[in-house]
Amino acid sequence: MTRLKNDRFLRTIWREPVDATPIWIMRQAGRYLPEYREIRKKAGSFLKLCKTPELACEVTLQPLARFPLDAAILFSDILTIPDAMGLGLYFKEGEGPAFERPLRCERDIVELTIPDPEVGLRYVLDAVRMLQHELSGKVPLIGFCGSPWTIATYAVEGSANKSFPAIQALMHENPHLLHRLLDKLAEAVSLHLNAQIQAGVQAVMLFDTWGGMLDTIHYQEYSLHYIEQVISHLTRETAGKRVPVILFTKGGGQWLKLMTKSGCDVMGVDWLVHLGNARNEIGGRVAIQGNMDPSILYQSPEVIQAEVARILEEYGPGSGHVFNLGHGIPQDVLPENVAVLIDAVHSLSRPYHVSNRHE
């Protein structure tokens, strides 16, 4: 594996000295960039973009050509696994993801097969391999999957629905069957993340987008338990380097101590969490990622800079903080405002690392 020219992101995760706080942005390759919209139009569909390695590679690299980001994240989707399982993923214009064959009965779940990543998800792994060649050590590459619970919400419901009544009904009426589904999804996620690691990603992230819809008891039983299962089966070292795991449960700020026991190395938090309190609560056991409110990017450069300064002060001095938004970047944000954000993080964070600066 090529030696990294910028390892600020990885050093921060391991709480090693850095010169500035690193930043990458959820959905940093996306519709707010005119170059993305152009290639998306040429591709004809979002799925075509995801499933064509050359295009996925190009889109992943677009934000790095514009901004001095400290990590790249693979352009893909959290629902590629159920698509490879035969559910028939498609996207409704303006409505988001949906499945042609959602899991509606016991037979659907019992007959569900776990895909071989090198077959059903080969296009993802080919994109990773291309990216490693193209990045040539510029920055680390992050791979990702949805959590088993989050994948299940879409697979059972058939489309996006914030209350997800179908999986709620399954959870209460047939919990044994739901556990059977989540077991299969946990195995599939572990296999896919390990395949991404083998193909060359230097970190992996689990997006538990809908874990926060659960109460504490059900979160532990149906979401966190399977996240722990996934993490316990991951390859944690490759080519002599540790491979960190980032866990992001949107709306999960009340469960920080529980999540530190999952085996993750980085805790992603949304903008409802006070970073200083979070840092104290987890006691340095893991790094923290986050957590600016994405809506701040609609404001003036002065407001963006002030919010960055506030968040950096909230976390305080020292390593262990990866700056990010508290969720994905909105599609109608100005790229110029993203540039302001990234510059502010790098410049305003340097005083917090003065005593630990390394050559």
CSV table of N, CA, C and O in Angstrom, one decimal, residues 69-187:
chain,number,residue,atom,x,y,z
A,69,LEU,N,-9.3,18.5,1.6
A,69,LEU,CA,-9.9,17.6,2.6
A,69,LEU,C,-8.8,16.6,3.1
A,69,LEU,O,-7.9,16.3,2.3
A,70,ASP,N,-9.1,16.1,4.2
A,70,ASP,CA,-8.1,15.2,4.9
A,70,ASP,C,-8.4,13.7,4.7
A,70,ASP,O,-7.7,12.8,5.1
A,71,ALA,N,-9.5,13.4,4.0
A,71,ALA,CA,-9.9,12.0,3.7
A,71,ALA,C,-10.9,12.0,2.5
A,71,ALA,O,-11.6,13.0,2.3
A,72,ALA,N,-10.9,10.9,1.8
A,72,ALA,CA,-11.8,10.7,0.7
A,72,ALA,C,-12.8,9.6,1.2
A,72,ALA,O,-12.4,8.7,2.0
A,73,ILE,N,-14.1,9.7,0.8
A,73,ILE,CA,-15.0,8.6,1.2
A,73,ILE,C,-15.6,8.1,-0.1
A,73,ILE,O,-16.0,8.8,-1.0
A,74,LEU,N,-15.5,6.8,-0.2
A,74,LEU,CA,-16.0,6.1,-1.4
A,74,LEU,C,-17.4,6.5,-1.8
A,74,LEU,O,-18.3,6.6,-1.0
A,75,PHE,N,-17.6,6.8,-3.1
A,75,PHE,CA,-19.0,7.1,-3.6
A,75,PHE,C,-19.7,5.8,-3.8
A,75,PHE,O,-19.4,5.1,-4.7
A,76,SER,N,-20.7,5.6,-3.0
A,76,SER,CA,-21.5,4.4,-3.1
A,76,SER,C,-22.9,4.7,-2.4
A,76,SER,O,-23.2,5.8,-2.2
A,77,ASP,N,-23.5,3.6,-1.9
A,77,ASP,CA,-24.8,3.8,-1.2
A,77,ASP,C,-24.9,2.7,-0.2
A,77,ASP,O,-24.4,1.6,-0.3
A,78,ILE,N,-25.7,3.0,0.9
A,78,ILE,CA,-25.8,2.1,2.0
A,78,ILE,C,-26.7,0.9,1.7
A,78,ILE,O,-26.8,-0.1,2.4
A,79,LEU,N,-27.4,1.0,0.5
A,79,LEU,CA,-28.4,-0.1,0.2
A,79,LEU,C,-27.9,-1.0,-1.0
A,79,LEU,O,-28.7,-1.7,-1.6
A,80,THR,N,-26.6,-1.0,-1.2
A,80,THR,CA,-26.0,-1.9,-2.2
A,80,THR,C,-26.2,-3.3,-1.8
A,80,THR,O,-26.3,-4.2,-2.7
A,81,ILE,N,-26.1,-3.6,-0.5
A,81,ILE,CA,-26.1,-5.0,0.0
A,81,ILE,C,-27.5,-5.6,-0.3
A,81,ILE,O,-27.6,-6.7,-0.9
A,82,PRO,N,-28.6,-5.0,0.1
A,82,PRO,CA,-29.9,-5.6,-0.2
A,82,PRO,C,-30.2,-5.7,-1.7
A,82,PRO,O,-30.9,-6.6,-2.1
A,83,ASP,N,-29.6,-4.7,-2.4
A,83,ASP,CA,-29.8,-4.8,-3.9
A,83,ASP,C,-29.1,-6.1,-4.4
A,83,ASP,O,-29.6,-6.8,-5.2
A,84,ALA,N,-27.9,-6.4,-3.9
A,84,ALA,CA,-27.1,-7.6,-4.3
A,84,ALA,C,-27.8,-8.9,-3.8
A,84,ALA,O,-27.6,-9.9,-4.3
A,85,MET,N,-28.7,-8.7,-2.8
A,85,MET,CA,-29.5,-9.8,-2.3
A,85,MET,C,-30.7,-10.1,-3.1
A,85,MET,O,-31.5,-11.0,-2.9
A,86,GLY,N,-30.9,-9.3,-4.1
A,86,GLY,CA,-32.0,-9.5,-5.1
A,86,GLY,C,-33.3,-8.7,-4.8
A,86,GLY,O,-34.3,-9.0,-5.4
A,87,LEU,N,-33.2,-7.6,-4.0
A,87,LEU,CA,-34.4,-6.9,-3.6
A,87,LEU,C,-34.8,-5.8,-4.7
A,87,LEU,O,-35.9,-5.3,-4.7
A,88,GLY,N,-33.9,-5.6,-5.6
A,88,GLY,CA,-34.2,-4.7,-6.7
A,88,GLY,C,-34.3,-3.2,-6.3
A,88,GLY,O,-35.3,-2.6,-6.4
A,89,LEU,N,-33.1,-2.6,-6.0
A,89,LEU,CA,-33.0,-1.2,-5.6
A,89,LEU,C,-33.3,-0.3,-6.8
A,89,LEU,O,-32.8,-0.5,-7.9
A,90,TYR,N,-34.1,0.7,-6.6
A,90,TYR,CA,-34.3,1.8,-7.6
A,90,TYR,C,-34.5,3.1,-6.8
A,90,TYR,O,-34.8,3.1,-5.6
A,91,PHE,N,-34.5,4.2,-7.5
A,91,PHE,CA,-34.7,5.5,-6.9
A,91,PHE,C,-35.8,6.2,-7.5
A,91,PHE,O,-35.8,6.4,-8.7
A,92,LYS,N,-36.8,6.6,-6.7
A,92,LYS,CA,-37.9,7.4,-7.1
A,92,LYS,C,-37.4,8.9,-7.2
A,92,LYS,O,-36.9,9.4,-6.2
A,93,GLU,N,-37.6,9.6,-8.3
A,93,GLU,CA,-37.2,11.0,-8.4
A,93,GLU,C,-37.8,11.8,-7.3
A,93,GLU,O,-39.1,11.9,-7.2
A,94,GLY,N,-37.0,12.4,-6.5
A,94,GLY,CA,-37.5,13.3,-5.4
A,94,GLY,C,-38.0,12.6,-4.2
A,94,GLY,O,-38.5,13.2,-3.2
A,95,GLU,N,-38.0,11.2,-4.2
A,95,GLU,CA,-38.6,10.5,-3.1
A,95,GLU,C,-37.5,9.6,-2.4
A,95,GLU,O,-37.7,9.1,-1.3
A,96,GLY,N,-36.4,9.3,-3.1
A,96,GLY,CA,-35.4,8.5,-2.5
A,96,GLY,C,-35.4,7.0,-2.8
A,96,GLY,O,-36.1,6.6,-3.8
A,97,PRO,N,-34.7,6.2,-2.1
A,97,PRO,CA,-34.6,4.8,-2.5
A,97,PRO,C,-35.9,4.0,-2.2
A,97,PRO,O,-36.6,4.2,-1.3
A,98,ALA,N,-36.0,2.9,-3.1
A,98,ALA,CA,-37.1,2.0,-2.9
A,98,ALA,C,-36.7,0.6,-3.4
A,98,ALA,O,-35.7,0.5,-4.2
A,99,PHE,N,-37.5,-0.4,-3.1
A,99,PHE,CA,-37.2,-1.8,-3.5
A,99,PHE,C,-38.3,-2.3,-4.3
A,99,PHE,O,-39.5,-2.2,-3.9
A,100,GLU,N,-38.0,-3.0,-5.4
A,100,GLU,CA,-39.1,-3.7,-6.2
A,100,GLU,C,-39.6,-4.9,-5.4
A,100,GLU,O,-40.8,-5.2,-5.5
A,101,ARG,N,-38.8,-5.6,-4.6
A,101,ARG,CA,-39.2,-6.8,-3.9
A,101,ARG,C,-38.8,-6.7,-2.4
A,101,ARG,O,-37.9,-7.3,-2.0
A,102,PRO,N,-39.6,-5.9,-1.7
A,102,PRO,CA,-39.3,-5.7,-0.2
A,102,PRO,C,-39.6,-7.0,0.5
A,102,PRO,O,-40.3,-7.9,0.0
A,103,LEU,N,-39.0,-7.1,1.7
A,103,LEU,CA,-39.2,-8.3,2.5
A,103,LEU,C,-40.5,-8.2,3.3
A,103,LEU,O,-40.6,-7.6,4.3
A,104,ARG,N,-41.5,-8.9,2.8
A,104,ARG,CA,-42.9,-8.8,3.3
A,104,ARG,C,-43.4,-10.0,4.1
A,104,ARG,O,-44.5,-9.9,4.7
A,105,CYS,N,-42.7,-11.1,4.0
A,105,CYS,CA,-43.2,-12.3,4.7
A,105,CYS,C,-42.0,-13.1,5.2
A,105,CYS,O,-40.9,-12.9,4.8
A,106,GLU,N,-42.3,-14.1,6.0
A,106,GLU,CA,-41.3,-15.0,6.6
A,106,GLU,C,-40.4,-15.7,5.5
A,106,GLU,O,-39.2,-15.8,5.6
A,107,ARG,N,-41.1,-16.1,4.5
A,107,ARG,CA,-40.4,-16.8,3.4
A,107,ARG,C,-39.4,-15.9,2.7
A,107,ARG,O,-38.3,-16.4,2.4
A,108,ASP,N,-39.7,-14.6,2.5
A,108,ASP,CA,-38.8,-13.7,1.9
A,108,ASP,C,-37.5,-13.6,2.7
A,108,ASP,O,-36.4,-13.6,2.2
A,109,ILE,N,-37.6,-13.6,4.1
A,109,ILE,CA,-36.4,-13.5,4.9
A,109,ILE,C,-35.7,-14.8,5.0
A,109,ILE,O,-34.4,-14.8,4.9
A,110,VAL,N,-36.4,-15.9,5.1
A,110,VAL,CA,-35.7,-17.2,5.2
A,110,VAL,C,-34.9,-17.5,4.0
A,110,VAL,O,-33.8,-18.1,4.1
A,111,GLU,N,-35.4,-17.2,2.8
A,111,GLU,CA,-34.8,-17.5,1.5
A,111,GLU,C,-33.7,-16.5,1.1
A,111,GLU,O,-33.0,-16.6,0.1
A,112,LEU,N,-33.6,-15.4,1.9
A,112,LEU,CA,-32.6,-14.4,1.6
A,112,LEU,C,-31.2,-14.9,1.7
A,112,LEU,O,-30.8,-15.6,2.7
A,113,THR,N,-30.4,-14.7,0.6
A,113,THR,CA,-29.0,-15.3,0.6
A,113,THR,C,-28.0,-14.1,0.8
A,113,THR,O,-28.2,-13.0,0.4
A,114,ILE,N,-26.9,-14.5,1.4
A,114,ILE,CA,-25.8,-13.5,1.6
A,114,ILE,C,-24.9,-13.4,0.4
A,114,ILE,O,-24.3,-14.4,0.0
A,115,PRO,N,-24.8,-12.2,-0.2
A,115,PRO,CA,-24.0,-12.1,-1.4
A,115,PRO,C,-22.5,-12.2,-1.2
A,115,PRO,O,-22.0,-11.8,-0.1
A,116,ASP,N,-21.8,-12.8,-2.1
A,116,ASP,CA,-20.3,-12.8,-2.2
A,116,ASP,C,-19.9,-11.4,-2.7
A,116,ASP,O,-20.3,-11.0,-3.8
A,117,PRO,N,-19.2,-10.6,-1.9
A,117,PRO,CA,-18.9,-9.2,-2.3
A,117,PRO,C,-18.1,-9.2,-3.7
A,117,PRO,O,-18.3,-8.2,-4.4
A,118,GLU,N,-17.3,-10.2,-3.9
A,118,GLU,CA,-16.5,-10.2,-5.2
A,118,GLU,C,-17.4,-10.5,-6.4
A,118,GLU,O,-16.9,-10.5,-7.5
A,119,VAL,N,-18.6,-10.9,-6.1
A,119,VAL,CA,-19.6,-11.2,-7.3
A,119,VAL,C,-20.6,-10.1,-7.3
A,119,VAL,O,-20.6,-9.3,-8.2
A,120,GLY,N,-21.5,-10.1,-6.4
A,120,GLY,CA,-22.7,-9.2,-6.4
A,120,GLY,C,-22.3,-7.7,-6.1
A,120,GLY,O,-23.1,-6.8,-6.5
A,121,LEU,N,-21.2,-7.5,-5.5
A,121,LEU,CA,-20.7,-6.1,-5.2
A,121,LEU,C,-19.4,-5.8,-5.8
A,121,LEU,O,-18.6,-4.9,-5.3
A,122,ARG,N,-19.0,-6.5,-6.8
A,122,ARG,CA,-17.7,-6.4,-7.4
A,122,ARG,C,-17.4,-4.9,-7.9
A,122,ARG,O,-16.3,-4.4,-7.8
A,123,TYR,N,-18.5,-4.3,-8.3
A,123,TYR,CA,-18.4,-2.9,-8.8
A,123,TYR,C,-17.9,-1.9,-7.7
A,123,TYR,O,-17.1,-1.0,-8.0
A,124,VAL,N,-18.3,-2.2,-6.5
A,124,VAL,CA,-17.8,-1.4,-5.3
A,124,VAL,C,-16.3,-1.6,-5.1
A,124,VAL,O,-15.5,-0.6,-5.0
A,125,LEU,N,-15.9,-2.8,-5.1
A,125,LEU,CA,-14.5,-3.2,-4.9
A,125,LEU,C,-13.6,-2.7,-6.0
A,125,LEU,O,-12.5,-2.3,-5.8
A,126,ASP,N,-14.1,-2.8,-7.2
A,126,ASP,CA,-13.3,-2.3,-8.4
A,126,ASP,C,-13.1,-0.8,-8.2
A,126,ASP,O,-12.0,-0.3,-8.6
A,127,ALA,N,-14.1,-0.1,-7.8
A,127,ALA,CA,-14.0,1.4,-7.5
A,127,ALA,C,-13.0,1.7,-6.5
A,127,ALA,O,-12.1,2.6,-6.6
A,128,VAL,N,-12.9,0.9,-5.4
A,128,VAL,CA,-11.9,1.0,-4.3
A,128,VAL,C,-10.5,0.8,-4.9
A,128,VAL,O,-9.6,1.6,-4.7
A,129,ARG,N,-10.4,-0.2,-5.7
A,129,ARG,CA,-9.0,-0.5,-6.3
A,129,ARG,C,-8.6,0.7,-7.2
A,129,ARG,O,-7.4,1.1,-7.2
A,130,MET,N,-9.5,1.2,-8.0
A,130,MET,CA,-9.2,2.3,-8.9
A,130,MET,C,-8.8,3.5,-8.1
A,130,MET,O,-7.9,4.2,-8.4
A,131,LEU,N,-9.6,3.8,-7.0
A,131,LEU,CA,-9.3,4.9,-6.2
A,131,LEU,C,-7.9,4.9,-5.5
A,131,LEU,O,-7.2,5.9,-5.4
A,132,GLN,N,-7.5,3.7,-5.0
A,132,GLN,CA,-6.2,3.6,-4.4
A,132,GLN,C,-5.1,3.9,-5.4
A,132,GLN,O,-4.1,4.6,-5.1
A,133,HIS,N,-5.3,3.5,-6.7
A,133,HIS,CA,-4.4,3.9,-7.7
A,133,HIS,C,-4.4,5.4,-8.0
A,133,HIS,O,-3.3,6.0,-8.0
A,134,GLU,N,-5.6,6.0,-8.1
A,134,GLU,CA,-5.7,7.4,-8.4
A,134,GLU,C,-5.2,8.3,-7.3
A,134,GLU,O,-4.6,9.3,-7.5
A,135,LEU,N,-5.6,7.9,-6.1
A,135,LEU,CA,-5.2,8.7,-4.9
A,135,LEU,C,-3.7,8.7,-4.7
A,135,LEU,O,-3.1,9.7,-4.3
A,136,SER,N,-3.1,7.5,-4.9
A,136,SER,CA,-1.7,7.4,-4.8
A,136,SER,C,-1.1,7.9,-3.5
A,136,SER,O,-0.1,8.6,-3.4
A,137,GLY,N,-1.9,7.7,-2.4
A,137,GLY,CA,-1.4,8.1,-1.1
A,137,GLY,C,-1.7,9.5,-0.7
A,137,GLY,O,-1.3,10.0,0.3
A,138,LYS,N,-2.5,10.2,-1.5
A,138,LYS,CA,-2.8,11.6,-1.2
A,138,LYS,C,-3.4,11.8,0.2
A,138,LYS,O,-3.0,12.6,1.0
A,139,VAL,N,-4.5,11.0,0.4
A,139,VAL,CA,-5.3,11.0,1.7
A,139,VAL,C,-5.8,9.6,1.9
A,139,VAL,O,-5.9,8.8,0.9
A,140,PRO,N,-6.2,9.3,3.1
A,140,PRO,CA,-6.8,7.9,3.3
A,140,PRO,C,-8.2,7.9,2.6
A,140,PRO,O,-8.9,8.9,2.4
A,141,LEU,N,-8.6,6.6,2.3
A,141,LEU,CA,-9.9,6.4,1.7
A,141,LEU,C,-10.8,5.6,2.7
A,141,LEU,O,-10.4,4.6,3.3
A,142,ILE,N,-12.0,6.2,2.9
A,142,ILE,CA,-12.9,5.6,3.8
A,142,ILE,C,-14.0,4.7,3.1
A,142,ILE,O,-14.6,5.2,2.1
A,143,GLY,N,-14.2,3.5,3.5
A,143,GLY,CA,-15.2,2.7,2.9
A,143,GLY,C,-16.4,2.7,3.9
A,143,GLY,O,-16.2,3.1,5.1
A,144,PHE,N,-17.5,2.2,3.5
A,144,PHE,CA,-18.7,2.2,4.5
A,144,PHE,C,-19.7,1.2,4.1
A,144,PHE,O,-19.8,0.7,3.0
A,145,CYS,N,-20.6,1.0,5.1
A,145,CYS,CA,-21.9,0.3,4.9
A,145,CYS,C,-22.9,0.9,5.8
A,145,CYS,O,-22.6,1.6,6.7
A,146,GLY,N,-24.2,0.6,5.5
A,146,GLY,CA,-25.2,0.9,6.5
A,146,GLY,C,-25.2,-0.2,7.6
A,146,GLY,O,-24.7,-1.3,7.4
A,147,SER,N,-25.7,0.2,8.7
A,147,SER,CA,-25.8,-0.8,9.8
A,147,SER,C,-26.9,-1.8,9.5
A,147,SER,O,-27.8,-1.5,8.7
A,148,PRO,N,-26.8,-3.0,10.1
A,148,PRO,CA,-27.9,-4.0,9.8
A,148,PRO,C,-29.3,-3.5,10.1
A,148,PRO,O,-30.2,-3.7,9.3
A,149,TRP,N,-29.5,-2.7,11.2
A,149,TRP,CA,-30.8,-2.2,11.5
A,149,TRP,C,-31.3,-1.2,10.4
A,149,TRP,O,-32.4,-1.3,9.9
A,150,THR,N,-30.4,-0.3,10.0
A,150,THR,CA,-30.8,0.7,9.0
A,150,THR,C,-31.1,0.1,7.7
A,150,THR,O,-32.1,0.4,7.0
A,151,ILE,N,-30.3,-0.9,7.3
A,151,ILE,CA,-30.6,-1.6,6.0
A,151,ILE,C,-32.0,-2.3,6.1
A,151,ILE,O,-32.8,-2.3,5.2
A,152,ALA,N,-32.2,-2.9,7.3
A,152,ALA,CA,-33.5,-3.7,7.5
A,152,ALA,C,-34.7,-2.7,7.4
A,152,ALA,O,-35.7,-3.1,6.9
A,153,THR,N,-34.6,-1.5,7.9
A,153,THR,CA,-35.7,-0.6,7.9
A,153,THR,C,-36.2,-0.4,6.4
A,153,THR,O,-37.4,-0.4,6.1
A,154,TYR,N,-35.2,-0.2,5.5
A,154,TYR,CA,-35.6,0.0,4.1
A,154,TYR,C,-36.0,-1.3,3.5
A,154,TYR,O,-37.0,-1.3,2.7
A,155,ALA,N,-35.3,-2.4,3.8
A,155,ALA,CA,-35.6,-3.6,3.1
A,155,ALA,C,-37.0,-4.1,3.4
A,155,ALA,O,-37.7,-4.8,2.6
A,156,VAL,N,-37.5,-3.9,4.7
A,156,VAL,CA,-38.8,-4.4,5.1
A,156,VAL,C,-39.9,-3.4,4.7
A,156,VAL,O,-41.0,-3.8,4.2
A,157,GLU,N,-39.6,-2.1,4.8
A,157,GLU,CA,-40.6,-1.1,4.4
A,157,GLU,C,-40.8,-1.0,2.9
A,157,GLU,O,-41.9,-0.8,2.4
A,158,GLY,N,-39.7,-1.2,2.2
A,158,GLY,CA,-39.7,-1.1,0.7
A,158,GLY,C,-39.4,0.3,0.2
A,158,GLY,O,-39.1,0.5,-1.0
A,159,SER,N,-39.3,1.3,1.1
A,159,SER,CA,-39.0,2.7,0.7
A,159,SER,C,-38.7,3.5,1.9
A,159,SER,O,-38.9,3.0,3.1
A,160,ALA,N,-38.2,4.7,1.8
A,160,ALA,CA,-38.0,5.6,2.9
A,160,ALA,C,-39.3,6.0,3.6
A,160,ALA,O,-40.2,6.4,2.9
A,161,ASN,N,-39.3,5.9,4.9
A,161,ASN,CA,-40.5,6.3,5.7
A,161,ASN,C,-40.0,6.6,7.1
A,161,ASN,O,-39.6,5.6,7.7
A,162,LYS,N,-40.0,7.8,7.5
A,162,LYS,CA,-39.4,8.1,8.8
A,162,LYS,C,-39.9,7.3,10.0
A,162,LYS,O,-39.2,7.2,11.0
A,163,SER,N,-41.1,6.9,9.9
A,163,SER,CA,-41.7,6.1,11.1
A,163,SER,C,-41.5,4.6,10.8
A,163,SER,O,-41.6,3.8,11.8
A,164,PHE,N,-41.3,4.1,9.6
A,164,PHE,CA,-41.1,2.7,9.2
A,164,PHE,C,-42.0,1.8,9.9
A,164,PHE,O,-41.6,0.9,10.8
A,165,PRO,N,-43.3,1.9,9.7
A,165,PRO,CA,-44.3,1.1,10.4
A,165,PRO,C,-44.2,-0.4,10.1
A,165,PRO,O,-44.5,-1.2,11.0
A,166,ALA,N,-43.7,-0.8,9.0
A,166,ALA,CA,-43.6,-2.2,8.7
A,166,ALA,C,-42.6,-2.9,9.6
A,166,ALA,O,-42.8,-4.0,10.1
A,167,ILE,N,-41.4,-2.3,9.8
A,167,ILE,CA,-40.4,-3.0,10.6
A,167,ILE,C,-40.8,-2.8,12.1
A,167,ILE,O,-40.5,-3.7,12.9
A,168,GLN,N,-41.5,-1.8,12.4
A,168,GLN,CA,-42.0,-1.6,13.8
A,168,GLN,C,-43.0,-2.8,14.1
A,168,GLN,O,-43.0,-3.4,15.2
A,169,ALA,N,-43.9,-3.1,13.1
A,169,ALA,CA,-44.8,-4.2,13.3
A,169,ALA,C,-44.1,-5.5,13.4
A,169,ALA,O,-44.4,-6.4,14.3
A,170,LEU,N,-43.0,-5.7,12.6
A,170,LEU,CA,-42.3,-7.0,12.6
A,170,LEU,C,-41.5,-7.1,14.0
A,170,LEU,O,-41.5,-8.2,14.6
A,171,MET,N,-41.0,-6.0,14.5
A,171,MET,CA,-40.3,-6.0,15.8
A,171,MET,C,-41.2,-6.5,16.9
A,171,MET,O,-40.8,-7.2,17.8
A,172,HIS,N,-42.4,-6.0,16.9
A,172,HIS,CA,-43.3,-6.4,18.0
A,172,HIS,C,-44.1,-7.7,17.8
A,172,HIS,O,-44.4,-8.3,18.8
A,173,GLU,N,-44.4,-8.0,16.6
A,173,GLU,CA,-45.2,-9.2,16.3
A,173,GLU,C,-44.4,-10.5,16.1
A,173,GLU,O,-44.8,-11.6,16.4
A,174,ASN,N,-43.2,-10.3,15.5
A,174,ASN,CA,-42.3,-11.5,15.2
A,174,ASN,C,-40.9,-11.2,15.4
A,174,ASN,O,-40.1,-11.1,14.5
A,175,PRO,N,-40.5,-10.9,16.7
A,175,PRO,CA,-39.1,-10.5,16.9
A,175,PRO,C,-38.0,-11.5,16.5
A,175,PRO,O,-37.0,-11.2,16.1
A,176,HIS,N,-38.4,-12.8,16.7
A,176,HIS,CA,-37.5,-13.9,16.3
A,176,HIS,C,-37.1,-13.8,14.8
A,176,HIS,O,-36.0,-13.9,14.4
A,177,LEU,N,-38.1,-13.5,14.0
A,177,LEU,CA,-37.9,-13.3,12.5
A,177,LEU,C,-37.0,-12.1,12.2
A,177,LEU,O,-36.1,-12.2,11.4
A,178,LEU,N,-37.3,-11.0,12.9
A,178,LEU,CA,-36.4,-9.8,12.7
A,178,LEU,C,-35.0,-10.1,13.1
A,178,LEU,O,-34.1,-9.7,12.4
A,179,HIS,N,-34.8,-10.8,14.2
A,179,HIS,CA,-33.4,-11.2,14.6
A,179,HIS,C,-32.8,-12.1,13.5
A,179,HIS,O,-31.6,-11.9,13.3
A,180,ARG,N,-33.5,-12.9,12.9
A,180,ARG,CA,-33.0,-13.8,11.9
A,180,ARG,C,-32.5,-12.9,10.7
A,180,ARG,O,-31.4,-13.1,10.1
A,181,LEU,N,-33.3,-11.9,10.3
A,181,LEU,CA,-32.9,-11.0,9.3
A,181,LEU,C,-31.7,-10.2,9.6
A,181,LEU,O,-30.8,-10.1,8.8
A,182,LEU,N,-31.7,-9.7,10.8
A,182,LEU,CA,-30.5,-8.9,11.3
A,182,LEU,C,-29.2,-9.7,11.3
A,182,LEU,O,-28.2,-9.2,11.0
A,183,ASP,N,-29.3,-10.9,11.7
A,183,ASP,CA,-28.2,-11.8,11.7
A,183,ASP,C,-27.6,-12.0,10.3
A,183,ASP,O,-26.4,-11.9,10.1
A,184,LYS,N,-28.5,-12.2,9.3
A,184,LYS,CA,-28.0,-12.3,7.9
A,184,LYS,C,-27.4,-11.0,7.4
A,184,LYS,O,-26.3,-11.0,6.8
A,185,LEU,N,-28.0,-9.9,7.8
A,185,LEU,CA,-27.5,-8.6,7.4
A,185,LEU,C,-26.2,-8.3,8.0
A,185,LEU,O,-25.2,-7.7,7.4
A,186,ALA,N,-26.0,-8.6,9.3
A,186,ALA,CA,-24.7,-8.4,10.0
A,186,ALA,C,-23.6,-9.2,9.3
A,186,ALA,O,-22.5,-8.7,9.1
A,187,GLU,N,-23.9,-10.4,8.9
A,187,GLU,CA,-22.9,-11.2,8.2
A,187,GLU,C,-22.5,-10.6,6.9
A,187,GLU,O,-21.4,-10.5,6.5
